[in-house]
Amino acid sequence: MNTGLTVLVPCYNEGAQVETAHAELVEALKEVGELEILFVDDGSTDDSLDRIRRLAETDPRVRYLSFTRNFGYDAVMAAGFRYAGLPWTVQCDADLQVPPEEIWSLLATAAEGYDVVFGERRGRRDPLVRRAGSAGLHWAARRVFGIDLPRGASTFRLVRTAVARTITDLRLPWFIPAVPLVGARYAVTPVAHRPRTAGRSKLRPVRLAGHAFELFFGFSWRPLSLVYAAAAAGVVAAVVLAAVGLAGPAPFLLSAQLLLSALTLAAVALLGRYVQRLLRESDRLPRYVVRDANVPLLPEDTLTGGRPGPPPPSRPPSP
């Protein structure tokens, strides 16, 4: 296996953790023949970008992209895989809860002929609520929504860069279930996990719920079948209630109307999610816009579209 390796490090307000991540990664991967560390700054509002720039000045292996604003994790992955310069890319969060030494476990498994290797965090050291929520989400995805989600897969993963680009170009809301969807050869291997020592997790409950909706409605049409079944049952129930109401008191008719109204609202809400999904798939808005980088950028990824233009006019000096 060609071990030319890009380490993709997403950053959003990571502060001093930038230097820590760089030092640990360089030490753990010093035996890699060809290495680059690609920081993708997702519109940080702290000094993360300044720290990354200083690292790039002293270490030619450090490359970076910085977005014009916070575009989100999916945009970071899309940009990172697009600008990764080496045949393999490993995604490693700046908090380093998975020790960088575990990258060697992923590389060893990939050498067996896989395109993607996910790390399964053994003895996960996240809060109980986070662990329970993740387990529940994976269970619901597989059992309720019928989504082929690799068991135990996490965002700590090694990917053949060309395969990663193919997947991200599909603009799907989740990377993990997209891997089996395109038929990539993948494996899951156990890796160590340690508590977060700096900063705070960027995934809050509301954001986690949003990710769950993206997964369920982005990869499964099964909820629509439930809507159709519920609508059919509602029609039958409404007919029965209306028939009873014709021979009895008016409240039965009111119950039928309320039931139909509730079912209609639920159906409209759910259908709206799928309309949103279809619109997103045809969305022409950019997934991200890069403000600063030390790598050559494609024109479409910049704010000016590759057209710098002249400076603004200035007042001529007084005579």
Short mmCIF file of C-alpha atoms in Angstrom, two decimals, residues 3 8 11 17 25 33 37 45 70 79 82-83 98 109 114 121 127 140 145 157 180 182 184-185 189 223 256 259 281:
data_model
loop_
_atom_site.label_atom_id
_atom_site.label_comp_id
_atom_site.label_asym_id
_atom_site.label_seq_id
_atom_site.Cartn_x
_atom_site.Cartn_y
_atom_site.Cartn_z
CA THR A 3 1.56 5.08 2.57
CA LEU A 8 -7.20 15.84 7.80
CA CYS A 11 -10.78 22.84 13.45
CA GLN A 17 -5.09 22.38 20.85
CA LEU A 25 0.68 13.72 15.02
CA GLY A 33 7.53 8.29 4.21
CA ILE A 37 -1.15 17.63 7.83
CA THR A 45 -13.66 33.03 15.84
CA ASN A 70 -18.82 28.24 9.84
CA ALA A 79 -12.96 20.47 1.29
CA ARG A 82 -10.84 17.63 -2.24
CA TYR A 83 -7.54 19.26 -1.32
CA VAL A 98 -8.34 8.83 19.66
CA THR A 109 -6.06 -3.01 8.16
CA TYR A 114 -9.84 -2.08 1.94
CA ARG A 121 -13.86 3.45 19.85
CA PRO A 127 -20.40 11.48 28.63
CA ALA A 140 -32.69 3.15 14.96
CA PHE A 145 -35.02 2.82 9.00
CA ARG A 157 -11.26 6.80 9.68
CA PRO A 180 -21.58 0.76 1.64
CA VAL A 182 -21.36 3.09 -3.29
CA ALA A 184 -16.58 0.62 -1.28
CA ARG A 185 -14.66 -2.13 0.50
CA THR A 189 -11.15 -2.01 13.60
CA PRO A 223 -40.88 6.79 6.84
CA ALA A 256 -63.00 12.35 13.05
CA LEU A 259 -57.91 12.80 13.66
CA GLU A 281 -29.50 17.38 -3.85
#
